[in-house]
Amino acid sequence: MNIKTIGVVGAGTMGTGIAQVAAMKGYNVILRDIKMEYVESSVTKMAKLLDKSVKKERITEIQKNDALDRITKTDKLEDFKDADLIIEAVLENMDLKKSIFSELNGICKEDTIFATNTSSMSVTEIASASGRPDRFCGIHFFNPVPVMKLVEVIYGMDSSKKTIEMALEFSLSLGKTPVEVKKDSPGFIVNRLLIPYMNEAARLLEEGVASVEDIDTAVKLGLNYPMGPFQMFDFGGIDLSVIISEYFRDEFNDLGYAPQLILKQMIRAGKTGMKCGEGFYKYE
């Protein structure tokens, strides 16, 4: 299948990044959210990021403008009727994801490929509501999308070989490095390793073993990680980490994955990370 038009459902951080990268690589992009103001804000953010790339001479003004011109803004799922590939990048809520794909199935072409950008949830379950589980897979990008090279391409139970090959080729066309996740398992590869590690760091803090700053410093200097676990919590959102931990706990039926109490307390205090100005650290 010749992919020319990409539909992106969700104009948050991930959807914005996916749309920007696809438009820069020459794809026509339809970007949708429930309100036009969210979509307008997304494209404004893209323009500012691309302006920085122009100033650093990574791209030209013409390339920036051409990319922005390739983006169609909408608040209607009906505008995806001619898309060749649709990537969903909404909140990590199973019912929401399933309802979106159920509606899209009655709108899109029969050969349109559906993909979810979920970071942890069952691709198979989301696909079950799509009406086309053979033409469904996971294409999981990492934040920030324009910078991070990795893409996890995840098989659903019924994903066809053709669908996976298309997802791999598409990822490569964006300049990314895809890895195949051949079994649909919670968290796939990266988050399956990352979330328990971060949760254990929260346990260390809760037990009073060391401070936030010293745990982050120990990890960065001792493990040579670019960010410490509490910086990661703040960057990705403490609330999202808790959602994923709770999902792991339920899916694996293992209390060892349950989020530490301090993480729940941070959410109750409204301190969810960089997006709200405060998490384990404070931000301007």
Short mmCIF file of N, CA, C and O in Angstrom, two decimals, residues 31-166:
data_model
loop_
_atom_site.label_atom_id
_atom_site.label_comp_id
_atom_site.label_asym_id
_atom_site.label_seq_id
_atom_site.Cartn_x
_atom_site.Cartn_y
_atom_site.Cartn_z
N LEU A 31 -4.65 16.36 11.19
CA LEU A 31 -4.51 16.36 12.65
C LEU A 31 -5.84 16.72 13.28
O LEU A 31 -6.42 17.76 12.99
N ARG A 32 -6.31 15.85 14.17
CA ARG A 32 -7.64 16.04 14.77
C ARG A 32 -7.60 15.96 16.28
O ARG A 32 -6.88 15.16 16.86
N ASP A 33 -8.39 16.82 16.92
CA ASP A 33 -8.67 16.70 18.35
C ASP A 33 -10.13 17.09 18.57
O ASP A 33 -10.81 17.50 17.63
N ILE A 34 -10.61 16.98 19.79
CA ILE A 34 -12.02 17.21 20.05
C ILE A 34 -12.40 18.68 19.96
O ILE A 34 -13.58 19.02 19.80
N LYS A 35 -11.42 19.58 20.07
CA LYS A 35 -11.66 21.01 19.92
C LYS A 35 -10.61 21.60 18.98
O LYS A 35 -9.43 21.25 19.06
N MET A 36 -11.06 22.52 18.12
CA MET A 36 -10.13 23.14 17.17
C MET A 36 -9.05 23.93 17.89
O MET A 36 -7.92 24.03 17.39
N GLU A 37 -9.35 24.47 19.06
CA GLU A 37 -8.35 25.25 19.77
C GLU A 37 -7.14 24.38 20.16
O GLU A 37 -6.01 24.86 20.20
N TYR A 38 -7.39 23.09 20.43
CA TYR A 38 -6.30 22.17 20.75
C TYR A 38 -5.43 21.94 19.51
O TYR A 38 -4.20 21.88 19.61
N VAL A 39 -6.08 21.80 18.37
CA VAL A 39 -5.34 21.58 17.12
C VAL A 39 -4.54 22.82 16.74
O VAL A 39 -3.38 22.73 16.34
N GLU A 40 -5.17 23.98 16.88
CA GLU A 40 -4.47 25.24 16.56
C GLU A 40 -3.25 25.40 17.47
O GLU A 40 -2.17 25.81 17.01
N SER A 41 -3.42 25.08 18.75
CA SER A 41 -2.29 25.18 19.70
C SER A 41 -1.17 24.23 19.31
O SER A 41 0.01 24.57 19.39
N SER A 42 -1.54 23.03 18.86
CA SER A 42 -0.56 22.04 18.42
C SER A 42 0.27 22.56 17.26
O SER A 42 1.51 22.47 17.27
N VAL A 43 -0.38 23.11 16.26
CA VAL A 43 0.32 23.59 15.07
C VAL A 43 1.18 24.81 15.42
O VAL A 43 2.28 24.99 14.88
N THR A 44 0.71 25.63 16.34
CA THR A 44 1.51 26.77 16.80
C THR A 44 2.80 26.28 17.46
O THR A 44 3.89 26.85 17.23
N LYS A 45 2.70 25.23 18.27
CA LYS A 45 3.89 24.65 18.91
C LYS A 45 4.85 24.12 17.86
O LYS A 45 6.07 24.30 17.96
N MET A 46 4.30 23.44 16.85
CA MET A 46 5.14 22.92 15.77
C MET A 46 5.90 24.06 15.10
O MET A 46 7.11 23.94 14.83
N ALA A 47 5.19 25.13 14.78
CA ALA A 47 5.81 26.26 14.08
C ALA A 47 6.96 26.84 14.90
O ALA A 47 8.02 27.18 14.35
N LYS A 48 6.77 26.94 16.21
CA LYS A 48 7.83 27.48 17.08
C LYS A 48 9.04 26.55 17.09
O LYS A 48 10.19 27.01 17.04
N LEU A 49 8.80 25.24 17.16
CA LEU A 49 9.91 24.28 17.15
C LEU A 49 10.65 24.32 15.81
O LEU A 49 11.88 24.27 15.76
N LEU A 50 9.88 24.41 14.72
CA LEU A 50 10.51 24.47 13.41
C LEU A 50 11.26 25.77 13.20
O LEU A 50 12.29 25.79 12.53
N ASP A 51 10.77 26.85 13.80
CA ASP A 51 11.50 28.13 13.74
C ASP A 51 12.89 27.99 14.36
O ASP A 51 13.88 28.54 13.85
N LYS A 52 12.95 27.26 15.46
CA LYS A 52 14.25 27.03 16.11
C LYS A 52 15.19 26.25 15.19
O LYS A 52 16.39 26.53 15.13
N SER A 53 14.62 25.27 14.47
CA SER A 53 15.44 24.49 13.54
C SER A 53 15.94 25.36 12.38
O SER A 53 17.05 25.17 11.88
N VAL A 54 15.11 26.31 11.96
CA VAL A 54 15.52 27.24 10.90
C VAL A 54 16.68 28.10 11.39
O VAL A 54 17.68 28.29 10.69
N LYS A 55 16.56 28.62 12.60
CA LYS A 55 17.61 29.48 13.17
C LYS A 55 18.93 28.73 13.32
O LYS A 55 20.01 29.31 13.19
N LYS A 56 18.83 27.42 13.61
CA LYS A 56 20.03 26.60 13.76
C LYS A 56 20.50 26.04 12.43
O LYS A 56 21.46 25.27 12.38
N GLU A 57 19.80 26.43 11.35
CA GLU A 57 20.14 26.04 9.97
C GLU A 57 20.06 24.53 9.75
O GLU A 57 20.77 23.98 8.91
N ARG A 58 19.18 23.88 10.49
CA ARG A 58 18.94 22.45 10.28
C ARG A 58 17.95 22.24 9.13
O ARG A 58 18.00 21.21 8.45
N ILE A 59 17.04 23.19 8.98
CA ILE A 59 16.10 23.18 7.86
C ILE A 59 16.01 24.61 7.32
O ILE A 59 16.46 25.56 7.96
N THR A 60 15.39 24.76 6.15
CA THR A 60 15.21 26.09 5.57
C THR A 60 13.81 26.61 5.89
O THR A 60 12.92 25.85 6.29
N GLU A 61 13.62 27.89 5.69
CA GLU A 61 12.29 28.51 5.89
C GLU A 61 11.27 27.87 4.95
O GLU A 61 10.11 27.64 5.32
N ILE A 62 11.71 27.55 3.74
CA ILE A 62 10.81 26.92 2.76
C ILE A 62 10.38 25.54 3.24
O ILE A 62 9.20 25.18 3.15
N GLN A 63 11.32 24.76 3.76
CA GLN A 63 10.98 23.43 4.27
C GLN A 63 9.99 23.52 5.43
O GLN A 63 9.06 22.72 5.53
N LYS A 64 10.20 24.49 6.29
CA LYS A 64 9.28 24.69 7.42
C LYS A 64 7.88 24.99 6.91
O LYS A 64 6.89 24.36 7.33
N ASN A 65 7.78 25.96 6.01
CA ASN A 65 6.47 26.37 5.50
C ASN A 65 5.79 25.25 4.73
O ASN A 65 4.56 25.07 4.83
N ASP A 66 6.57 24.51 3.96
CA ASP A 66 5.99 23.39 3.20
C ASP A 66 5.41 22.34 4.14
O ASP A 66 4.33 21.78 3.88
N ALA A 67 6.13 22.06 5.22
CA ALA A 67 5.65 21.06 6.19
C ALA A 67 4.34 21.52 6.84
O ALA A 67 3.38 20.75 6.94
N LEU A 68 4.29 22.77 7.25
CA LEU A 68 3.08 23.29 7.89
C LEU A 68 1.90 23.32 6.91
O LEU A 68 0.75 23.08 7.29
N ASP A 69 2.20 23.58 5.64
CA ASP A 69 1.15 23.60 4.61
C ASP A 69 0.57 22.21 4.36
O ASP A 69 -0.55 22.08 3.85
N ARG A 70 1.33 21.17 4.70
CA ARG A 70 0.86 19.80 4.48
C ARG A 70 -0.08 19.32 5.59
O ARG A 70 -0.59 18.20 5.54
N ILE A 71 -0.28 20.14 6.62
CA ILE A 71 -1.11 19.74 7.76
C ILE A 71 -2.51 20.32 7.63
O ILE A 71 -2.69 21.54 7.50
N THR A 72 -3.50 19.44 7.65
CA THR A 72 -4.90 19.84 7.65
C THR A 72 -5.42 19.72 9.08
O THR A 72 -5.26 18.69 9.72
N LYS A 73 -6.05 20.78 9.57
CA LYS A 73 -6.55 20.82 10.95
C LYS A 73 -8.05 20.53 10.96
O LYS A 73 -8.79 21.06 10.13
N THR A 74 -8.47 19.71 11.94
CA THR A 74 -9.89 19.38 12.01
C THR A 74 -10.28 18.94 13.42
O THR A 74 -9.42 18.55 14.22
N ASP A 75 -11.58 19.01 13.70
CA ASP A 75 -12.11 18.43 14.93
C ASP A 75 -13.13 17.34 14.61
O ASP A 75 -13.91 16.92 15.46
N LYS A 76 -13.11 16.86 13.35
CA LYS A 76 -14.07 15.85 12.90
C LYS A 76 -13.36 14.58 12.45
O LYS A 76 -12.47 14.61 11.61
N LEU A 77 -13.78 13.44 12.98
CA LEU A 77 -13.22 12.16 12.54
C LEU A 77 -13.58 11.89 11.08
O LEU A 77 -12.85 11.18 10.38
N GLU A 78 -14.69 12.45 10.61
CA GLU A 78 -15.12 12.22 9.23
C GLU A 78 -14.08 12.67 8.22
O GLU A 78 -14.04 12.16 7.08
N ASP A 79 -13.22 13.59 8.60
CA ASP A 79 -12.20 14.09 7.68
C ASP A 79 -11.07 13.10 7.44
O ASP A 79 -10.18 13.35 6.61
N PHE A 80 -11.12 11.96 8.13
CA PHE A 80 -10.12 10.92 7.92
C PHE A 80 -10.53 9.92 6.82
O PHE A 80 -9.85 8.92 6.61
N LYS A 81 -11.61 10.20 6.11
CA LYS A 81 -12.17 9.21 5.18
C LYS A 81 -11.20 8.80 4.07
O LYS A 81 -11.29 7.68 3.55
N ASP A 82 -10.27 9.66 3.71
CA ASP A 82 -9.33 9.33 2.63
C ASP A 82 -7.92 9.04 3.13
O ASP A 82 -6.99 8.91 2.33
N ALA A 83 -7.75 8.94 4.44
CA ALA A 83 -6.41 8.67 4.99
C ALA A 83 -5.98 7.24 4.69
O ALA A 83 -6.80 6.32 4.65
N ASP A 84 -4.68 7.06 4.48
CA ASP A 84 -4.13 5.73 4.21
C ASP A 84 -3.69 5.03 5.49
O ASP A 84 -3.70 3.81 5.58
N LEU A 85 -3.27 5.82 6.46
CA LEU A 85 -2.83 5.30 7.76
C LEU A 85 -3.32 6.25 8.84
O LEU A 85 -3.17 7.47 8.71
N ILE A 86 -3.90 5.71 9.89
CA ILE A 86 -4.35 6.54 11.00
C ILE A 86 -3.63 6.09 12.27
O ILE A 86 -3.60 4.89 12.60
N ILE A 87 -3.04 7.06 12.97
CA ILE A 87 -2.35 6.78 14.22
C ILE A 87 -3.09 7.49 15.34
O ILE A 87 -3.27 8.71 15.31
N GLU A 88 -3.54 6.73 16.31
CA GLU A 88 -4.25 7.28 17.47
C GLU A 88 -3.25 7.60 18.57
O GLU A 88 -2.41 6.76 18.92
N ALA A 89 -3.34 8.82 19.11
CA ALA A 89 -2.42 9.26 20.16
C ALA A 89 -3.20 10.05 21.21
O ALA A 89 -2.87 11.19 21.52
N VAL A 90 -4.25 9.42 21.74
CA VAL A 90 -5.07 10.08 22.76
C VAL A 90 -4.65 9.58 24.14
O VAL A 90 -3.65 8.87 24.29
N LEU A 91 -5.41 9.95 25.16
CA LEU A 91 -5.11 9.54 26.53
C LEU A 91 -5.06 8.02 26.68
O LEU A 91 -5.71 7.30 25.91
N GLU A 92 -4.32 7.56 27.68
CA GLU A 92 -4.22 6.12 27.93
C GLU A 92 -5.50 5.64 28.64
O GLU A 92 -5.50 5.34 29.84
N ASN A 93 -6.57 5.57 27.85
CA ASN A 93 -7.87 5.13 28.33
C ASN A 93 -8.41 4.13 27.32
O ASN A 93 -8.70 4.49 26.18
N MET A 94 -8.56 2.89 27.75
CA MET A 94 -8.94 1.82 26.83
C MET A 94 -10.29 2.07 26.16
O MET A 94 -10.44 1.90 24.95
N ASP A 95 -11.27 2.47 26.93
CA ASP A 95 -12.60 2.70 26.36
C ASP A 95 -12.59 3.81 25.33
O ASP A 95 -13.26 3.72 24.29
N LEU A 96 -11.82 4.86 25.60
CA LEU A 96 -11.72 5.97 24.65
C LEU A 96 -11.08 5.52 23.35
O LEU A 96 -11.58 5.82 22.25
N LYS A 97 -10.01 4.78 23.44
CA LYS A 97 -9.31 4.30 22.25
C LYS A 97 -10.22 3.40 21.41
O LYS A 97 -10.31 3.54 20.18
N LYS A 98 -10.91 2.48 22.08
CA LYS A 98 -11.78 1.55 21.36
C LYS A 98 -12.94 2.28 20.69
O LYS A 98 -13.32 1.95 19.56
N SER A 99 -13.49 3.28 21.36
CA SER A 99 -14.62 4.00 20.77
C SER A 99 -14.20 4.78 19.52
O SER A 99 -14.95 4.87 18.54
N ILE A 100 -12.98 5.33 19.56
CA ILE A 100 -12.47 6.08 18.40
C ILE A 100 -12.32 5.17 17.19
O ILE A 100 -12.78 5.49 16.09
N PHE A 101 -11.71 4.02 17.39
CA PHE A 101 -11.49 3.12 16.25
C PHE A 101 -12.79 2.49 15.76
O PHE A 101 -12.95 2.24 14.56
N SER A 102 -13.72 2.26 16.67
CA SER A 102 -15.02 1.73 16.26
C SER A 102 -15.72 2.71 15.32
O SER A 102 -16.30 2.32 14.30
N GLU A 103 -15.65 4.00 15.65
CA GLU A 103 -16.25 5.02 14.80
C GLU A 103 -15.48 5.17 13.49
O GLU A 103 -16.09 5.30 12.41
N LEU A 104 -14.16 5.15 13.56
CA LEU A 104 -13.35 5.30 12.35
C LEU A 104 -13.59 4.18 11.35
O LEU A 104 -13.49 4.39 10.14
N ASN A 105 -13.90 2.99 11.85
CA ASN A 105 -14.10 1.85 10.95
C ASN A 105 -15.24 2.10 9.97
O ASN A 105 -15.20 1.60 8.84
N GLY A 106 -16.23 2.87 10.39
CA GLY A 106 -17.34 3.17 9.50
C GLY A 106 -17.10 4.37 8.61
O GLY A 106 -17.93 4.68 7.75
N ILE A 107 -15.97 5.03 8.80
CA ILE A 107 -15.64 6.25 8.05
C ILE A 107 -14.57 5.99 7.00
O ILE A 107 -14.66 6.48 5.87
N CYS A 108 -13.57 5.21 7.37
CA CYS A 108 -12.36 5.08 6.54
C CYS A 108 -12.50 4.05 5.42
O CYS A 108 -13.39 3.19 5.44
N LYS A 109 -11.58 4.14 4.47
CA LYS A 109 -11.50 3.17 3.38
C LYS A 109 -11.24 1.77 3.95
O LYS A 109 -10.65 1.63 5.02
N GLU A 110 -11.63 0.77 3.20
CA GLU A 110 -11.46 -0.61 3.67
C GLU A 110 -10.00 -0.97 3.87
O GLU A 110 -9.66 -1.76 4.76
N ASP A 111 -9.10 -0.41 3.07
CA ASP A 111 -7.69 -0.77 3.17
C ASP A 111 -6.87 0.18 4.06
O ASP A 111 -5.66 0.05 4.15
N THR A 112 -7.53 1.14 4.71
CA THR A 112 -6.82 2.03 5.63
C THR A 112 -6.27 1.23 6.80
O THR A 112 -6.98 0.41 7.40
N ILE A 113 -5.01 1.47 7.12
CA ILE A 113 -4.36 0.81 8.26
C ILE A 113 -4.60 1.64 9.52
O ILE A 113 -4.45 2.86 9.51
N PHE A 114 -4.95 0.98 10.61
CA PHE A 114 -5.13 1.63 11.91
C PHE A 114 -3.95 1.28 12.81
O PHE A 114 -3.49 0.12 12.83
N ALA A 115 -3.49 2.26 13.59
CA ALA A 115 -2.40 2.01 14.54
C ALA A 115 -2.63 2.81 15.80
O ALA A 115 -3.16 3.92 15.76
N THR A 116 -2.24 2.25 16.92
CA THR A 116 -2.31 2.96 18.19
C THR A 116 -0.91 3.29 18.67
O THR A 116 0.02 2.49 18.50
N ASN A 117 -0.78 4.46 19.28
CA ASN A 117 0.49 4.87 19.86
C ASN A 117 0.54 4.57 21.36
O ASN A 117 1.37 5.11 22.08
N THR A 118 -0.36 3.71 21.84
CA THR A 118 -0.37 3.39 23.26
C THR A 118 1.02 2.98 23.74
O THR A 118 1.75 2.30 23.02
N SER A 119 1.35 3.39 24.96
CA SER A 119 2.67 3.08 25.51
C SER A 119 2.66 1.79 26.33
O SER A 119 3.72 1.32 26.74
N SER A 120 1.48 1.22 26.57
CA SER A 120 1.46 0.06 27.45
C SER A 120 0.27 -0.87 27.26
O SER A 120 0.34 -2.05 27.60
N MET A 121 -0.84 -0.38 26.73
CA MET A 121 -2.08 -1.15 26.72
C MET A 121 -2.14 -2.17 25.60
O MET A 121 -1.41 -2.07 24.61
N SER A 122 -3.06 -3.12 25.74
CA SER A 122 -3.17 -4.22 24.80
C SER A 122 -3.57 -3.77 23.41
O SER A 122 -4.68 -3.25 23.20
N VAL A 123 -2.69 -3.97 22.44
CA VAL A 123 -2.99 -3.67 21.05
C VAL A 123 -4.12 -4.57 20.56
O VAL A 123 -5.02 -4.14 19.83
N THR A 124 -4.11 -5.82 21.01
CA THR A 124 -5.14 -6.79 20.61
C THR A 124 -6.52 -6.34 21.05
O THR A 124 -7.49 -6.44 20.29
N GLU A 125 -6.62 -5.84 22.28
CA GLU A 125 -7.93 -5.41 22.78
C GLU A 125 -8.43 -4.17 22.04
O GLU A 125 -9.61 -4.08 21.70
N ILE A 126 -7.54 -3.22 21.79
CA ILE A 126 -7.94 -2.03 21.05
C ILE A 126 -8.38 -2.42 19.64
O ILE A 126 -9.39 -1.95 19.12
N ALA A 127 -7.62 -3.34 19.03
CA ALA A 127 -7.92 -3.80 17.67
C ALA A 127 -9.28 -4.49 17.58
O ALA A 127 -9.95 -4.44 16.54
N SER A 128 -9.70 -5.11 18.68
CA SER A 128 -10.96 -5.87 18.67
C SER A 128 -12.16 -4.98 18.38
O SER A 128 -13.20 -5.45 17.90
N ALA A 129 -12.03 -3.68 18.67
CA ALA A 129 -13.13 -2.74 18.44
C ALA A 129 -13.03 -2.05 17.09
O ALA A 129 -13.92 -1.27 16.72
N SER A 130 -11.96 -2.33 16.35
CA SER A 130 -11.69 -1.59 15.12
C SER A 130 -12.42 -2.13 13.90
O SER A 130 -12.49 -1.45 12.87
N GLY A 131 -12.91 -3.37 13.98
CA GLY A 131 -13.55 -3.99 12.83
C GLY A 131 -12.57 -4.47 11.78
O GLY A 131 -12.96 -5.03 10.76
N ARG A 132 -11.27 -4.27 12.02
CA ARG A 132 -10.23 -4.69 11.07
C ARG A 132 -8.95 -5.08 11.82
O ARG A 132 -7.88 -4.49 11.58
N PRO A 133 -9.04 -6.07 12.70
CA PRO A 133 -7.87 -6.43 13.51
C PRO A 133 -6.67 -6.90 12.71
O PRO A 133 -5.54 -6.81 13.19
N ASP A 134 -6.88 -7.37 11.48
CA ASP A 134 -5.76 -7.78 10.63
C ASP A 134 -5.00 -6.57 10.09
O ASP A 134 -3.82 -6.66 9.75
N ARG A 135 -5.69 -5.43 10.01
CA ARG A 135 -5.08 -4.19 9.51
C ARG A 135 -4.85 -3.23 10.66
O ARG A 135 -5.03 -2.01 10.50
N PHE A 136 -4.44 -3.76 11.78
CA PHE A 136 -4.25 -2.98 13.00
C PHE A 136 -2.94 -3.40 13.66
O PHE A 136 -2.60 -4.59 13.69
N CYS A 137 -2.21 -2.42 14.21
CA CYS A 137 -0.97 -2.72 14.94
C CYS A 137 -0.67 -1.57 15.88
O CYS A 137 -1.36 -0.55 15.90
N GLY A 138 0.36 -1.73 16.66
CA GLY A 138 0.87 -0.65 17.49
C GLY A 138 2.06 0.00 16.82
O GLY A 138 2.93 -0.70 16.28
N ILE A 139 2.08 1.33 16.78
CA ILE A 139 3.25 2.08 16.34
C ILE A 139 3.55 3.07 17.46
O ILE A 139 2.95 4.14 17.53
N HIS A 140 4.45 2.67 18.36
CA HIS A 140 4.69 3.43 19.58
C HIS A 140 5.93 4.31 19.43
O HIS A 140 7.05 3.82 19.40
N PHE A 141 5.69 5.62 19.34
CA PHE A 141 6.77 6.60 19.29
C PHE A 141 7.16 7.00 20.71
O PHE A 141 6.43 6.75 21.67
N PHE A 142 8.30 7.65 20.83
CA PHE A 142 8.80 8.08 22.14
C PHE A 142 8.94 9.60 22.17
O PHE A 142 9.19 10.24 21.15
N ASN A 143 8.79 10.15 23.34
CA ASN A 143 8.77 11.59 23.55
C ASN A 143 10.17 12.14 23.89
O ASN A 143 10.83 11.56 24.76
N PRO A 144 10.61 13.22 23.22
CA PRO A 144 9.96 13.96 22.15
C PRO A 144 10.14 13.28 20.79
O PRO A 144 11.26 12.88 20.43
N VAL A 145 9.05 13.18 20.05
CA VAL A 145 9.05 12.41 18.80
C VAL A 145 10.08 12.91 17.79
O VAL A 145 10.76 12.10 17.15
N PRO A 146 10.25 14.23 17.60
CA PRO A 146 11.23 14.67 16.60
C PRO A 146 12.68 14.28 16.94
O PRO A 146 13.53 14.23 16.06
N VAL A 147 12.94 14.00 18.21
CA VAL A 147 14.30 13.70 18.66
C VAL A 147 14.55 12.21 18.82
O VAL A 147 15.59 11.69 18.41
N MET A 148 13.61 11.51 19.42
CA MET A 148 13.81 10.10 19.77
C MET A 148 13.74 9.21 18.52
O MET A 148 12.80 9.28 17.74
N LYS A 149 14.74 8.36 18.35
CA LYS A 149 14.86 7.53 17.15
C LYS A 149 14.02 6.26 17.18
O LYS A 149 13.65 5.72 16.14
N LEU A 150 13.73 5.77 18.38
CA LEU A 150 13.09 4.46 18.50
C LEU A 150 11.60 4.50 18.20
O LEU A 150 10.90 5.43 18.60
N VAL A 151 11.13 3.45 17.53
CA VAL A 151 9.69 3.19 17.38
C VAL A 151 9.48 1.70 17.64
O VAL A 151 10.16 0.86 17.05
N GLU A 152 8.55 1.39 18.54
CA GLU A 152 8.16 -0.01 18.76
C GLU A 152 6.98 -0.32 17.86
O GLU A 152 5.94 0.34 17.92
N VAL A 153 7.14 -1.31 17.00
CA VAL A 153 6.05 -1.79 16.14
C VAL A 153 5.52 -3.07 16.76
O VAL A 153 6.24 -4.06 16.86
N ILE A 154 4.25 -3.02 17.20
CA ILE A 154 3.71 -4.11 18.02
C ILE A 154 2.66 -4.90 17.27
O ILE A 154 1.72 -4.32 16.69
N TYR A 155 2.82 -6.22 17.29
CA TYR A 155 1.83 -7.12 16.72
C TYR A 155 0.62 -7.21 17.64
O TYR A 155 0.76 -7.43 18.85
N GLY A 156 -0.59 -7.08 17.08
CA GLY A 156 -1.77 -7.55 17.77
C GLY A 156 -1.90 -9.03 17.46
O GLY A 156 -1.20 -9.56 16.58
N MET A 157 -2.80 -9.72 18.13
CA MET A 157 -2.94 -11.15 17.89
C MET A 157 -3.28 -11.47 16.44
O MET A 157 -2.85 -12.48 15.88
N ASP A 158 -4.03 -10.57 15.77
CA ASP A 158 -4.48 -10.84 14.41
C ASP A 158 -3.81 -9.95 13.36
O ASP A 158 -4.24 -9.93 12.21
N SER A 159 -2.78 -9.20 13.76
CA SER A 159 -2.11 -8.32 12.79
C SER A 159 -1.53 -9.13 11.64
O SER A 159 -0.83 -10.13 11.86
N SER A 160 -1.80 -8.71 10.40
CA SER A 160 -1.26 -9.42 9.25
C SER A 160 0.21 -9.06 9.04
O SER A 160 0.68 -8.00 9.48
N LYS A 161 0.90 -9.93 8.35
CA LYS A 161 2.30 -9.68 8.02
C LYS A 161 2.43 -8.41 7.19
O LYS A 161 3.35 -7.61 7.38
N LYS A 162 1.47 -8.19 6.30
CA LYS A 162 1.48 -7.01 5.44
C LYS A 162 1.36 -5.73 6.26
O LYS A 162 2.03 -4.73 5.98
N THR A 163 0.52 -5.77 7.28
CA THR A 163 0.34 -4.61 8.14
C THR A 163 1.63 -4.26 8.89
O THR A 163 2.03 -3.10 8.97
N ILE A 164 2.28 -5.28 9.44
CA ILE A 164 3.52 -5.06 10.17
C ILE A 164 4.62 -4.54 9.24
O ILE A 164 5.37 -3.61 9.59
N GLU A 165 4.70 -5.10 8.05
CA GLU A 165 5.71 -4.64 7.08
C GLU A 165 5.49 -3.17 6.72
O GLU A 165 6.44 -2.40 6.61
N MET A 166 4.22 -2.79 6.56
CA MET A 166 3.91 -1.39 6.26
C MET A 166 4.34 -0.48 7.41
O MET A 166 4.93 0.58 7.19
#
